Amino acid sequence: MSIQPDAVAKYVQEHVRLGISPRDGRLFPSTAARFEKALSLLPDETLELFLSGARSLTIHVQADPELPLGMRTESRGSAAKSEYTIIVYQEHLGWPEDLFMGAFLRELGHVVAERPPEPEWPTQRGERARFKELLENRADAMVWRWGLRHYSIRHITATYPSHRVDQILAAIEQVLLDECDA
């Protein structure tokens, strides 16, 4: 990798926002290290999208909600100049590193694939659900293209019931095949 680790550390310091109490802020060095590692795993040209500002990203670490939720990506603005926010909850910081990496890399996949803002999604319930599933598969396919499939599979197998895992993996493979044919 030709990009200096100091550039990644500086990026994390500038783009991670803590929305948790100061007492919990002591976790930040280990939290920062996880974000730095995830970004450092990206191919240089992908990492450069973030370091150069070509993809506007803020990472918010927030207190846990009452119901457990996974990490999520929000986008705002026009397609030409979207701003992305990845929401990471405090509970995610306690996950095993490979599970955390798989989840966070998926969210980075959404940003690199330029996930559209929700107001631009289909409005009919069924179409909206299929569109969201397609976005998830595209984000996972991005992680696979980066050569980080093992993190993606770790996240998928830990998150979804076993009867859905094979379907999801097949859908990701189909996204990759469709992109090769295009």
PDB file of N, CA, C and O in Angstrom, residues 60-96:
ATOM      1  N   HIS A  60     -20.562   8.364  12.638  1.00  0.00           N
ATOM      2  CA  HIS A  60     -21.105   8.722  13.953  1.00  0.00           C
ATOM      3  C   HIS A  60     -21.162   7.472  14.816  1.00  0.00           C
ATOM      4  O   HIS A  60     -21.783   6.481  14.439  1.00  0.00           O
ATOM      5  N   VAL A  61     -20.527   7.519  15.987  1.00  0.00           N
ATOM      6  CA  VAL A  61     -20.641   6.456  16.974  1.00  0.00           C
ATOM      7  C   VAL A  61     -21.677   6.942  17.974  1.00  0.00           C
ATOM      8  O   VAL A  61     -21.485   7.975  18.626  1.00  0.00           O
ATOM      9  N   GLN A  62     -22.787   6.213  18.059  1.00  0.00           N
ATOM     10  CA  GLN A  62     -23.895   6.650  18.899  1.00  0.00           C
ATOM     11  C   GLN A  62     -24.187   5.636  19.990  1.00  0.00           C
ATOM     12  O   GLN A  62     -23.826   4.466  19.889  1.00  0.00           O
ATOM     13  N   ALA A  63     -24.885   6.113  21.013  1.00  0.00           N
ATOM     14  CA  ALA A  63     -25.333   5.232  22.091  1.00  0.00           C
ATOM     15  C   ALA A  63     -26.307   4.215  21.506  1.00  0.00           C
ATOM     16  O   ALA A  63     -26.980   4.471  20.504  1.00  0.00           O
ATOM     17  N   ASP A  64     -26.375   3.058  22.147  1.00  0.00           N
ATOM     18  CA  ASP A  64     -27.264   2.002  21.665  1.00  0.00           C
ATOM     19  C   ASP A  64     -28.716   2.429  21.740  1.00  0.00           C
ATOM     20  O   ASP A  64     -29.144   3.023  22.739  1.00  0.00           O
ATOM     21  N   PRO A  65     -29.499   2.125  20.709  1.00  0.00           N
ATOM     22  CA  PRO A  65     -30.937   2.374  20.782  1.00  0.00           C
ATOM     23  C   PRO A  65     -31.587   1.290  21.643  1.00  0.00           C
ATOM     24  O   PRO A  65     -30.932   0.310  22.018  1.00  0.00           O
ATOM     25  N   GLU A  66     -32.872   1.449  21.943  1.00  0.00           N
ATOM     26  CA  GLU A  66     -33.548   0.452  22.772  1.00  0.00           C
ATOM     27  C   GLU A  66     -33.625  -0.896  22.069  1.00  0.00           C
ATOM     28  O   GLU A  66     -33.511  -1.931  22.697  1.00  0.00           O
ATOM     29  N   LEU A  67     -33.856  -0.871  20.769  1.00  0.00           N
ATOM     30  CA  LEU A  67     -33.872  -2.106  19.980  1.00  0.00           C
ATOM     31  C   LEU A  67     -32.532  -2.246  19.280  1.00  0.00           C
ATOM     32  O   LEU A  67     -32.002  -1.272  18.763  1.00  0.00           O
ATOM     33  N   PRO A  68     -31.970  -3.462  19.256  1.00  0.00           N
ATOM     34  CA  PRO A  68     -30.683  -3.615  18.576  1.00  0.00           C
ATOM     35  C   PRO A  68     -30.818  -3.376  17.067  1.00  0.00           C
ATOM     36  O   PRO A  68     -31.752  -3.858  16.435  1.00  0.00           O
ATOM     37  N   LEU A  69     -29.919  -2.602  16.543  1.00  0.00           N
ATOM     38  CA  LEU A  69     -29.898  -2.291  15.115  1.00  0.00           C
ATOM     39  C   LEU A  69     -28.498  -2.526  14.583  1.00  0.00           C
ATOM     40  O   LEU A  69     -27.521  -2.390  15.305  1.00  0.00           O
ATOM     41  N   GLY A  70     -28.417  -2.834  13.304  1.00  0.00           N
ATOM     42  CA  GLY A  70     -27.114  -2.955  12.675  1.00  0.00           C
ATOM     43  C   GLY A  70     -26.594  -1.584  12.282  1.00  0.00           C
ATOM     44  O   GLY A  70     -27.295  -0.572  12.372  1.00  0.00           O
ATOM     45  N   MET A  71     -25.351  -1.557  11.843  1.00  0.00           N
ATOM     46  CA  MET A  71     -24.795  -0.318  11.302  1.00  0.00           C
ATOM     47  C   MET A  71     -25.640   0.078  10.096  1.00  0.00           C
ATOM     48  O   MET A  71     -26.250  -0.766   9.453  1.00  0.00           O
ATOM     49  N   ARG A  72     -25.643   1.364   9.790  1.00  0.00           N
ATOM     50  CA  ARG A  72     -26.398   1.801   8.622  1.00  0.00           C
ATOM     51  C   ARG A  72     -25.737   3.011   7.988  1.00  0.00           C
ATOM     52  O   ARG A  72     -24.988   3.731   8.639  1.00  0.00           O
ATOM     53  N   THR A  73     -26.029   3.180   6.715  1.00  0.00           N
ATOM     54  CA  THR A  73     -25.495   4.299   5.955  1.00  0.00           C
ATOM     55  C   THR A  73     -26.645   5.184   5.512  1.00  0.00           C
ATOM     56  O   THR A  73     -27.660   4.687   5.021  1.00  0.00           O
ATOM     57  N   GLU A  74     -26.476   6.471   5.693  1.00  0.00           N
ATOM     58  CA  GLU A  74     -27.451   7.450   5.214  1.00  0.00           C
ATOM     59  C   GLU A  74     -26.755   8.324   4.183  1.00  0.00           C
ATOM     60  O   GLU A  74     -25.560   8.608   4.301  1.00  0.00           O
ATOM     61  N   SER A  75     -27.496   8.720   3.168  1.00  0.00           N
ATOM     62  CA  SER A  75     -26.939   9.643   2.179  1.00  0.00           C
ATOM     63  C   SER A  75     -27.885  10.815   2.011  1.00  0.00           C
ATOM     64  O   SER A  75     -29.099  10.678   2.135  1.00  0.00           O
ATOM     65  N   ARG A  76     -27.278  11.970   1.762  1.00  0.00           N
ATOM     66  CA  ARG A  76     -28.031  13.221   1.561  1.00  0.00           C
ATOM     67  C   ARG A  76     -27.439  13.948   0.374  1.00  0.00           C
ATOM     68  O   ARG A  76     -26.251  13.800   0.066  1.00  0.00           O
ATOM     69  N   GLY A  77     -28.252  14.757  -0.242  1.00  0.00           N
ATOM     70  CA  GLY A  77     -27.759  15.573  -1.344  1.00  0.00           C
ATOM     71  C   GLY A  77     -28.057  14.950  -2.688  1.00  0.00           C
ATOM     72  O   GLY A  77     -28.713  13.915  -2.798  1.00  0.00           O
ATOM     73  N   SER A  78     -27.548  15.581  -3.708  1.00  0.00           N
ATOM     74  CA  SER A  78     -27.765  15.108  -5.070  1.00  0.00           C
ATOM     75  C   SER A  78     -26.812  13.963  -5.382  1.00  0.00           C
ATOM     76  O   SER A  78     -25.817  13.765  -4.702  1.00  0.00           O
ATOM     77  N   ALA A  79     -27.116  13.243  -6.444  1.00  0.00           N
ATOM     78  CA  ALA A  79     -26.255  12.129  -6.845  1.00  0.00           C
ATOM     79  C   ALA A  79     -24.842  12.612  -7.143  1.00  0.00           C
ATOM     80  O   ALA A  79     -23.869  11.909  -6.885  1.00  0.00           O
ATOM     81  N   ALA A  80     -24.720  13.819  -7.675  1.00  0.00           N
ATOM     82  CA  ALA A  80     -23.404  14.352  -8.037  1.00  0.00           C
ATOM     83  C   ALA A  80     -22.580  14.738  -6.807  1.00  0.00           C
ATOM     84  O   ALA A  80     -21.355  14.677  -6.827  1.00  0.00           O
ATOM     85  N   LYS A  81     -23.242  15.141  -5.725  1.00  0.00           N
ATOM     86  CA  LYS A  81     -22.514  15.607  -4.534  1.00  0.00           C
ATOM     87  C   LYS A  81     -23.197  15.089  -3.269  1.00  0.00           C
ATOM     88  O   LYS A  81     -23.671  15.862  -2.443  1.00  0.00           O
ATOM     89  N   SER A  82     -23.232  13.783  -3.128  1.00  0.00           N
ATOM     90  CA  SER A  82     -23.849  13.190  -1.939  1.00  0.00           C
ATOM     91  C   SER A  82     -22.918  13.273  -0.750  1.00  0.00           C
ATOM     92  O   SER A  82     -21.702  13.239  -0.883  1.00  0.00           O
ATOM     93  N   GLU A  83     -23.540  13.372   0.419  1.00  0.00           N
ATOM     94  CA  GLU A  83     -22.818  13.316   1.687  1.00  0.00           C
ATOM     95  C   GLU A  83     -23.305  12.068   2.405  1.00  0.00           C
ATOM     96  O   GLU A  83     -24.508  11.833   2.504  1.00  0.00           O
ATOM     97  N   TYR A  84     -22.366  11.281   2.892  1.00  0.00           N
ATOM     98  CA  TYR A  84     -22.693  10.002   3.516  1.00  0.00           C
ATOM     99  C   TYR A  84     -22.371  10.032   4.997  1.00  0.00           C
ATOM    100  O   TYR A  84     -21.383  10.630   5.415  1.00  0.00           O
ATOM    101  N   THR A  85     -23.222   9.357   5.773  1.00  0.00           N
ATOM    102  CA  THR A  85     -23.007   9.181   7.199  1.00  0.00           C
ATOM    103  C   THR A  85     -23.185   7.714   7.508  1.00  0.00           C
ATOM    104  O   THR A  85     -24.198   7.115   7.147  1.00  0.00           O
ATOM    105  N   ILE A  86     -22.191   7.127   8.155  1.00  0.00           N
ATOM    106  CA  ILE A  86     -22.307   5.760   8.637  1.00  0.00           C
ATOM    107  C   ILE A  86     -22.577   5.840  10.135  1.00  0.00           C
ATOM    108  O   ILE A  86     -21.820   6.471  10.871  1.00  0.00           O
ATOM    109  N   ILE A  87     -23.688   5.222  10.563  1.00  0.00           N
ATOM    110  CA  ILE A  87     -24.061   5.190  11.969  1.00  0.00           C
ATOM    111  C   ILE A  87     -23.572   3.867  12.552  1.00  0.00           C
ATOM    112  O   ILE A  87     -23.924   2.795  12.064  1.00  0.00           O
ATOM    113  N   VAL A  88     -22.740   3.959  13.577  1.00  0.00           N
ATOM    114  CA  VAL A  88     -22.218   2.801  14.295  1.00  0.00           C
ATOM    115  C   VAL A  88     -22.690   2.957  15.731  1.00  0.00           C
ATOM    116  O   VAL A  88     -22.505   4.017  16.330  1.00  0.00           O
ATOM    117  N   TYR A  89     -23.316   1.918  16.271  1.00  0.00           N
ATOM    118  CA  TYR A  89     -23.778   1.983  17.652  1.00  0.00           C
ATOM    119  C   TYR A  89     -22.716   1.425  18.594  1.00  0.00           C
ATOM    120  O   TYR A  89     -21.873   0.626  18.202  1.00  0.00           O
ATOM    121  N   GLN A  90     -22.785   1.853  19.833  1.00  0.00           N
ATOM    122  CA  GLN A  90     -21.789   1.486  20.837  1.00  0.00           C
ATOM    123  C   GLN A  90     -21.635  -0.028  20.950  1.00  0.00           C
ATOM    124  O   GLN A  90     -20.524  -0.529  21.104  1.00  0.00           O
ATOM    125  N   GLU A  91     -22.729  -0.781  20.834  1.00  0.00           N
ATOM    126  CA  GLU A  91     -22.633  -2.238  20.953  1.00  0.00           C
ATOM    127  C   GLU A  91     -21.732  -2.843  19.879  1.00  0.00           C
ATOM    128  O   GLU A  91     -21.080  -3.853  20.097  1.00  0.00           O
ATOM    129  N   HIS A  92     -21.671  -2.211  18.716  1.00  0.00           N
ATOM    130  CA  HIS A  92     -20.838  -2.725  17.626  1.00  0.00           C
ATOM    131  C   HIS A  92     -19.354  -2.694  17.988  1.00  0.00           C
ATOM    132  O   HIS A  92     -18.573  -3.486  17.473  1.00  0.00           O
ATOM    133  N   LEU A  93     -18.984  -1.777  18.853  1.00  0.00           N
ATOM    134  CA  LEU A  93     -17.577  -1.661  19.247  1.00  0.00           C
ATOM    135  C   LEU A  93     -17.120  -2.875  20.050  1.00  0.00           C
ATOM    136  O   LEU A  93     -15.928  -3.162  20.093  1.00  0.00           O
ATOM    137  N   GLY A  94     -18.059  -3.582  20.656  1.00  0.00           N
ATOM    138  CA  GLY A  94     -17.732  -4.773  21.434  1.00  0.00           C
ATOM    139  C   GLY A  94     -17.773  -6.062  20.628  1.00  0.00           C
ATOM    140  O   GLY A  94     -17.480  -7.135  21.151  1.00  0.00           O
ATOM    141  N   TRP A  95     -18.158  -5.967  19.367  1.00  0.00           N
ATOM    142  CA  TRP A  95     -18.202  -7.162  18.521  1.00  0.00           C
ATOM    143  C   TRP A  95     -16.789  -7.686  18.272  1.00  0.00           C
ATOM    144  O   TRP A  95     -15.822  -6.910  18.286  1.00  0.00           O
ATOM    145  N   PRO A  96     -16.661  -8.981  17.980  1.00  0.00           N
ATOM    146  CA  PRO A  96     -15.350  -9.491  17.553  1.00  0.00           C
ATOM    147  C   PRO A  96     -14.879  -8.711  16.330  1.00  0.00           C
ATOM    148  O   PRO A  96     -15.688  -8.253  15.518  1.00  0.00           O
TER     149      PRO A  96
END
